[in-house]
Short mmCIF file of N, CA, C and O in Angstrom, two decimals:
data_model
loop_
_atom_site.label_atom_id
_atom_site.label_comp_id
_atom_site.label_asym_id
_atom_site.label_seq_id
_atom_site.Cartn_x
_atom_site.Cartn_y
_atom_site.Cartn_z
N UNK A 282 -8.47 -9.49 12.90
CA UNK A 282 -8.47 -11.47 12.60
C UNK A 282 -9.37 -11.11 11.19
O UNK A 282 -9.88 -10.09 11.25
N UNK A 283 -8.77 -11.66 10.24
CA UNK A 283 -9.96 -11.50 8.84
C UNK A 283 -10.50 -12.64 8.51
O UNK A 283 -10.65 -13.49 9.52
N UNK A 284 -11.88 -12.37 8.27
CA UNK A 284 -12.54 -13.25 8.29
C UNK A 284 -12.79 -13.93 6.68
O UNK A 284 -12.84 -15.05 6.27
N UNK A 285 -12.09 -13.46 5.58
CA UNK A 285 -12.00 -15.01 4.31
C UNK A 285 -10.66 -15.69 4.34
O UNK A 285 -9.65 -15.27 5.40
N UNK A 286 -11.31 -17.08 4.08
CA UNK A 286 -10.42 -17.91 4.55
C UNK A 286 -9.17 -17.80 4.07
O UNK A 286 -7.89 -18.61 4.81
N UNK A 287 -8.95 -17.01 2.25
CA UNK A 287 -7.61 -17.16 1.73
C UNK A 287 -7.07 -15.82 3.06
O UNK A 287 -5.50 -16.52 2.99
N UNK A 288 -7.08 -14.87 2.76
CA UNK A 288 -6.91 -14.23 4.25
C UNK A 288 -6.07 -14.90 5.54
O UNK A 288 -4.93 -14.20 5.82
N UNK A 289 -6.72 -15.04 6.17
CA UNK A 289 -6.99 -16.17 6.79
C UNK A 289 -5.26 -16.89 6.91
O UNK A 289 -4.10 -17.37 8.16
N UNK A 290 -5.15 -17.97 5.74
CA UNK A 290 -4.44 -18.33 5.62
C UNK A 290 -3.19 -18.23 5.54
O UNK A 290 -2.47 -18.55 5.66
N UNK A 291 -3.06 -16.83 4.98
CA UNK A 291 -1.97 -15.61 4.51
C UNK A 291 -1.42 -15.14 5.97
O UNK A 291 0.01 -15.78 5.70
N UNK A 292 -2.36 -15.58 6.73
CA UNK A 292 -1.39 -14.19 8.08
C UNK A 292 -0.83 -15.63 8.55
O UNK A 292 0.41 -15.67 9.24
N UNK A 293 -1.68 -17.11 8.49
CA UNK A 293 -0.39 -17.85 9.30
C UNK A 293 1.06 -18.45 8.96
O UNK A 293 1.78 -18.23 9.17
N UNK A 294 0.36 -18.32 7.06
CA UNK A 294 2.00 -18.65 6.66
C UNK A 294 2.80 -17.30 7.02
O UNK A 294 4.03 -17.84 7.04
N UNK A 295 2.28 -16.34 6.71
CA UNK A 295 3.62 -14.92 7.28
C UNK A 295 4.54 -15.32 8.22
O UNK A 295 5.13 -15.23 8.87
N UNK A 296 3.53 -15.62 9.14
CA UNK A 296 3.84 -15.89 10.24
C UNK A 296 4.94 -16.82 10.84
O UNK A 296 6.27 -16.31 11.02
N UNK A 297 4.34 -17.79 9.82
CA UNK A 297 5.07 -19.24 10.19
C UNK A 297 6.66 -18.94 9.75
O UNK A 297 7.75 -18.83 9.61
N UNK A 298 6.56 -17.52 8.45
CA UNK A 298 8.13 -17.29 7.50
C UNK A 298 8.36 -16.61 7.70
O UNK A 298 9.63 -16.23 8.27
N UNK A 299 7.98 -15.39 9.11
CA UNK A 299 8.37 -14.66 9.70
C UNK A 299 10.11 -15.48 11.28
O UNK A 299 10.66 -14.98 10.89
N UNK A 300 8.94 -16.19 11.89
CA UNK A 300 9.35 -16.92 12.57
C UNK A 300 10.82 -17.54 12.15
O UNK A 300 12.22 -17.59 12.99
N UNK A 301 11.03 -18.12 10.56
CA UNK A 301 12.00 -18.79 10.20
C UNK A 301 13.01 -17.86 9.64
O UNK A 301 14.86 -17.85 10.47
N UNK A 302 12.29 -16.42 8.89
CA UNK A 302 13.74 -15.84 8.37
C UNK A 302 14.22 -15.34 9.83
O UNK A 302 15.63 -14.67 10.05
N UNK A 303 13.63 -14.91 10.90
CA UNK A 303 14.57 -13.96 12.03
C UNK A 303 15.53 -14.86 12.62
O UNK A 303 16.84 -14.68 12.91
N UNK A 304 15.45 -16.33 12.95
CA UNK A 304 16.35 -17.45 13.37
C UNK A 304 17.06 -17.29 12.10
O UNK A 304 18.08 -17.43 12.78
N UNK A 305 16.78 -17.51 10.91
CA UNK A 305 18.36 -17.34 10.24
C UNK A 305 19.32 -16.65 9.90
O UNK A 305 20.03 -16.28 10.26
N UNK A 306 18.07 -15.41 9.91
CA UNK A 306 18.97 -13.58 10.11
C UNK A 306 20.07 -13.60 11.45
O UNK A 306 21.18 -13.25 11.49
N UNK A 307 19.05 -13.88 12.35
CA UNK A 307 20.26 -14.32 13.71
C UNK A 307 20.91 -14.56 13.88
O UNK A 307 22.50 -14.69 13.94
N UNK A 308 21.43 -16.43 12.75
CA UNK A 308 22.30 -17.11 12.57
C UNK A 308 23.55 -16.35 12.01
O UNK A 308 24.75 -16.97 12.00
N UNK A 309 23.00 -16.31 10.90
CA UNK A 309 24.03 -15.14 9.70
C UNK A 309 24.81 -14.52 10.73
O UNK A 309 25.94 -13.78 10.89
N UNK A 310 23.75 -13.29 11.59
CA UNK A 310 24.68 -12.30 12.75
C UNK A 310 25.31 -12.68 13.23
O UNK A 310 26.53 -11.69 13.72
N UNK A 311 25.32 -13.56 14.49
CA UNK A 311 25.30 -14.37 14.92
C UNK A 311 27.23 -14.96 14.60
O UNK A 311 28.46 -14.66 15.17
N UNK A 312 27.44 -15.26 13.31
CA UNK A 312 28.14 -15.81 12.91
C UNK A 312 29.77 -15.09 12.11
O UNK A 312 30.83 -14.59 12.55
N UNK A 313 28.40 -14.11 11.63
CA UNK A 313 29.82 -12.75 12.01
C UNK A 313 30.50 -12.28 12.32
O UNK A 313 31.58 -11.57 12.62
N UNK A 314 29.26 -11.59 13.53
CA UNK A 314 29.94 -11.73 14.77
C UNK A 314 30.82 -12.75 15.11
O UNK A 314 32.05 -11.62 15.87
N UNK A 315 30.95 -12.94 15.44
CA UNK A 315 32.47 -14.63 15.92
C UNK A 315 33.34 -13.77 14.60
O UNK A 315 34.31 -14.28 16.16
N UNK A 316 33.20 -13.91 13.90
CA UNK A 316 34.29 -13.82 12.79
C UNK A 316 34.95 -12.46 13.69
O UNK A 316 36.21 -12.51 13.65
N UNK A 317 34.21 -11.54 13.57
CA UNK A 317 35.01 -10.35 13.71
C UNK A 317 35.51 -9.89 14.85
O UNK A 317 36.69 -9.93 14.97
N UNK A 318 34.75 -10.80 15.87
CA UNK A 318 35.85 -10.69 17.10
C UNK A 318 36.65 -12.14 17.86
O UNK A 318 37.91 -11.14 18.03
N UNK A 319 36.83 -12.95 16.47
CA UNK A 319 37.96 -13.96 15.83
C UNK A 319 39.23 -12.50 15.25
O UNK A 319 40.63 -13.22 15.69
N UNK A 320 38.72 -12.44 14.24
CA UNK A 320 39.77 -11.34 14.47
C UNK A 320 40.17 -10.11 14.77
O UNK A 320 41.42 -10.13 14.80
N UNK A 321 39.61 -9.68 15.44
CA UNK A 321 40.21 -8.46 16.34
C UNK A 321 40.68 -8.61 17.39
O UNK A 321 41.59 -8.15 18.27
N UNK A 322 40.91 -10.69 18.17
CA UNK A 322 41.66 -10.85 19.19
C UNK A 322 42.79 -11.91 18.66
O UNK A 322 43.61 -12.46 19.44
N UNK A 323 42.74 -11.51 16.92
CA UNK A 323 43.92 -11.96 16.53
C UNK A 323 43.52 -14.17 16.30
O UNK A 323 44.69 -14.59 17.20
N UNK A 324 42.64 -14.53 17.00
CA UNK A 324 42.62 -16.30 17.12
C UNK A 324 43.06 -17.18 16.38
O UNK A 324 43.37 -16.34 15.10
N UNK A 325 42.84 -17.84 17.02
CA UNK A 325 44.39 -19.22 15.99
C UNK A 325 43.57 -19.31 15.26
O UNK A 325 44.39 -19.52 13.75
N UNK A 326 42.05 -19.40 15.37
CA UNK A 326 41.53 -19.84 14.27
C UNK A 326 40.51 -19.47 13.29
O UNK A 326 39.42 -19.09 12.96
N UNK A 327 40.58 -17.93 13.45
CA UNK A 327 39.99 -16.84 12.88
C UNK A 327 39.80 -16.69 11.43
O UNK A 327 38.48 -16.85 11.35
N UNK A 328 40.22 -17.50 10.47
CA UNK A 328 40.51 -18.37 9.06
C UNK A 328 39.14 -19.44 9.12
O UNK A 328 38.98 -19.09 7.92
N UNK A 329 39.42 -20.06 9.40
CA UNK A 329 38.19 -20.81 9.91
C UNK A 329 36.62 -20.61 10.45
O UNK A 329 35.59 -20.95 9.29
N UNK A 330 36.86 -19.58 10.91
CA UNK A 330 35.52 -18.82 11.66
C UNK A 330 35.00 -18.03 10.88
O UNK A 330 33.94 -18.10 9.90
N UNK A 331 36.39 -17.63 10.01
CA UNK A 331 35.53 -16.38 8.41
C UNK A 331 35.19 -17.13 7.40
O UNK A 331 33.79 -16.98 6.98
N UNK A 332 35.73 -17.77 7.58
CA UNK A 332 35.56 -19.49 6.00
C UNK A 332 33.73 -20.21 6.45
O UNK A 332 33.12 -19.36 5.60
N UNK A 333 33.86 -20.19 7.76
CA UNK A 333 32.28 -21.41 7.88
C UNK A 333 31.02 -19.34 7.41
O UNK A 333 29.92 -19.24 7.57
N UNK A 334 32.10 -18.51 8.44
CA UNK A 334 30.88 -16.60 8.43
C UNK A 334 30.55 -16.86 6.97
O UNK A 334 29.43 -16.91 6.32
N UNK A 335 31.58 -17.13 5.92
CA UNK A 335 30.97 -16.14 4.88
C UNK A 335 30.10 -17.63 4.14
O UNK A 335 29.62 -17.23 3.14
N UNK A 336 30.44 -18.96 4.98
CA UNK A 336 29.70 -19.88 4.21
C UNK A 336 27.84 -20.06 4.23
O UNK A 336 27.38 -19.63 3.32
N UNK A 337 27.60 -19.44 5.60
CA UNK A 337 26.55 -19.18 5.86
C UNK A 337 26.56 -18.18 5.17
O UNK A 337 24.81 -18.06 4.92
N UNK A 338 26.90 -16.67 4.80
CA UNK A 338 26.67 -15.48 3.91
C UNK A 338 26.14 -15.90 2.19
O UNK A 338 24.99 -15.44 1.74
N UNK A 339 26.51 -16.74 1.74
CA UNK A 339 26.63 -17.20 0.48
C UNK A 339 25.34 -18.02 0.09
O UNK A 339 24.37 -17.92 -0.36
N UNK A 340 25.29 -18.55 1.99
CA UNK A 340 23.39 -19.72 1.37
C UNK A 340 22.59 -18.99 2.10
O UNK A 340 21.61 -18.69 0.60
N UNK A 341 22.70 -17.97 2.55
CA UNK A 341 21.38 -16.81 2.77
C UNK A 341 21.49 -15.89 1.57
O UNK A 341 20.15 -16.03 1.55
N UNK A 342 22.50 -15.75 0.72
CA UNK A 342 21.75 -14.82 -0.62
C UNK A 342 21.36 -16.09 -1.35
O UNK A 342 20.19 -15.07 -2.49
N UNK A 343 22.16 -17.23 -1.48
CA UNK A 343 20.78 -17.66 -2.28
C UNK A 343 19.99 -18.54 -2.14
O UNK A 343 19.07 -19.13 -3.10
N UNK A 344 19.41 -18.29 -0.17
CA UNK A 344 18.02 -19.31 -0.08
C UNK A 344 16.81 -17.40 -0.19
O UNK A 344 15.57 -17.56 0.69
N UNK A 345 18.09 -16.53 -0.09
CA UNK A 345 17.15 -15.24 -0.59
C UNK A 345 16.92 -14.84 1.42
O UNK A 345 15.96 -13.42 0.92
N UNK A 346 16.90 -14.86 1.91
CA UNK A 346 17.04 -14.34 2.84
C UNK A 346 18.11 -12.50 2.99
O UNK A 346 17.78 -11.88 3.99
N UNK A 347 19.24 -12.50 2.33
CA UNK A 347 19.53 -11.10 1.56
C UNK A 347 20.16 -11.23 0.71
O UNK A 347 19.55 -11.92 -0.49
N UNK A 348 19.87 -10.38 0.14
CA UNK A 348 20.28 -9.18 -0.79
C UNK A 348 21.56 -10.11 -1.49
O UNK A 348 22.63 -9.94 -0.40
N UNK A 349 22.03 -10.20 -3.21
CA UNK A 349 23.15 -10.59 -3.42
C UNK A 349 24.38 -9.13 -2.66
O UNK A 349 25.28 -9.80 -2.84
N UNK A 350 23.90 -8.16 -3.59
CA UNK A 350 25.06 -6.91 -3.00
C UNK A 350 25.38 -6.89 -1.54
O UNK A 350 26.23 -7.34 -1.17
N UNK A 351 24.32 -6.99 -0.28
CA UNK A 351 24.38 -6.91 0.63
C UNK A 351 25.84 -8.64 0.94
O UNK A 351 26.44 -7.65 1.95
N UNK A 352 25.87 -9.01 0.47
CA UNK A 352 26.24 -10.17 1.28
C UNK A 352 27.38 -10.18 0.39
O UNK A 352 28.97 -10.43 1.19
N UNK A 353 27.60 -9.97 -0.70
CA UNK A 353 28.97 -8.96 -1.82
C UNK A 353 29.68 -8.13 -0.49
O UNK A 353 30.72 -8.50 -0.35
N UNK A 354 28.74 -7.83 -0.53
CA UNK A 354 29.35 -6.26 0.65
C UNK A 354 30.31 -6.51 2.31
O UNK A 354 31.23 -6.22 2.90
N UNK A 355 29.18 -8.16 2.91
CA UNK A 355 30.20 -8.40 3.90
C UNK A 355 30.92 -9.03 3.72
O UNK A 355 31.91 -9.28 4.81
N UNK A 356 31.02 -10.03 2.91
CA UNK A 356 32.11 -10.60 2.33
C UNK A 356 33.77 -10.01 2.36
O UNK A 356 34.46 -10.40 2.73
N UNK A 357 32.83 -9.27 1.49
CA UNK A 357 34.48 -8.56 1.48
C UNK A 357 34.79 -7.35 2.58
O UNK A 357 36.30 -7.26 2.32
N UNK A 358 33.99 -7.12 3.07
CA UNK A 358 34.49 -6.38 4.89
C UNK A 358 35.15 -7.52 5.14
O UNK A 358 36.12 -7.25 6.11
N UNK A 359 34.81 -9.06 5.41
CA UNK A 359 35.30 -9.52 5.98
C UNK A 359 36.65 -10.01 5.47
O UNK A 359 37.51 -10.33 6.10
N UNK A 360 36.67 -10.24 4.01
CA UNK A 360 37.36 -10.34 3.41
C UNK A 360 38.68 -9.41 3.73
O UNK A 360 40.14 -9.77 4.19
N UNK A 361 38.68 -7.81 3.62
CA UNK A 361 39.52 -6.77 3.71
C UNK A 361 40.19 -6.95 5.20
O UNK A 361 40.64 -6.59 5.89
N UNK A 362 38.97 -7.30 6.62
CA UNK A 362 39.63 -7.23 7.68
C UNK A 362 40.45 -8.11 7.17
O UNK A 362 41.51 -8.28 8.40
N UNK A 363 40.77 -10.06 7.25
CA UNK A 363 42.14 -10.72 7.62
C UNK A 363 43.29 -9.94 6.72
O UNK A 363 43.61 -10.49 6.80
N UNK A 364 42.98 -9.95 5.54
CA UNK A 364 44.09 -9.21 4.59
C UNK A 364 44.91 -8.40 5.85
O UNK A 364 45.88 -8.01 5.72
N UNK A 365 43.83 -6.69 6.46
CA UNK A 365 44.44 -6.45 7.54
C UNK A 365 45.70 -6.85 8.45
O UNK A 365 46.53 -6.18 9.14
N UNK A 366 44.98 -8.27 8.59
CA UNK A 366 45.97 -9.20 9.42
C UNK A 366 46.94 -9.46 9.13
O UNK A 366 47.91 -9.76 10.37
N UNK A 367 47.02 -9.78 8.34
CA UNK A 367 48.30 -10.17 8.55
C UNK A 367 49.52 -9.78 7.35
O UNK A 367 49.34 -8.22 7.16
#
């Protein structure tokens, strides 16, 4: 544990941000995984689930949880999977 007051504050804020980032990234991964499962099982509402996943990916990229190129790659792969079904 640091002794300097500003360093103590940095440790506390870093811990808070780490928890928030973990929650958000986990939610993104969950939505992408749900979309992949829906596509594999050819669910009737697969399009809406994929759309929600794309929205969550876009929001993550906009807020800095994910790099914009990573977001584009994930969206592209989901779109490819959707087009392969049709």
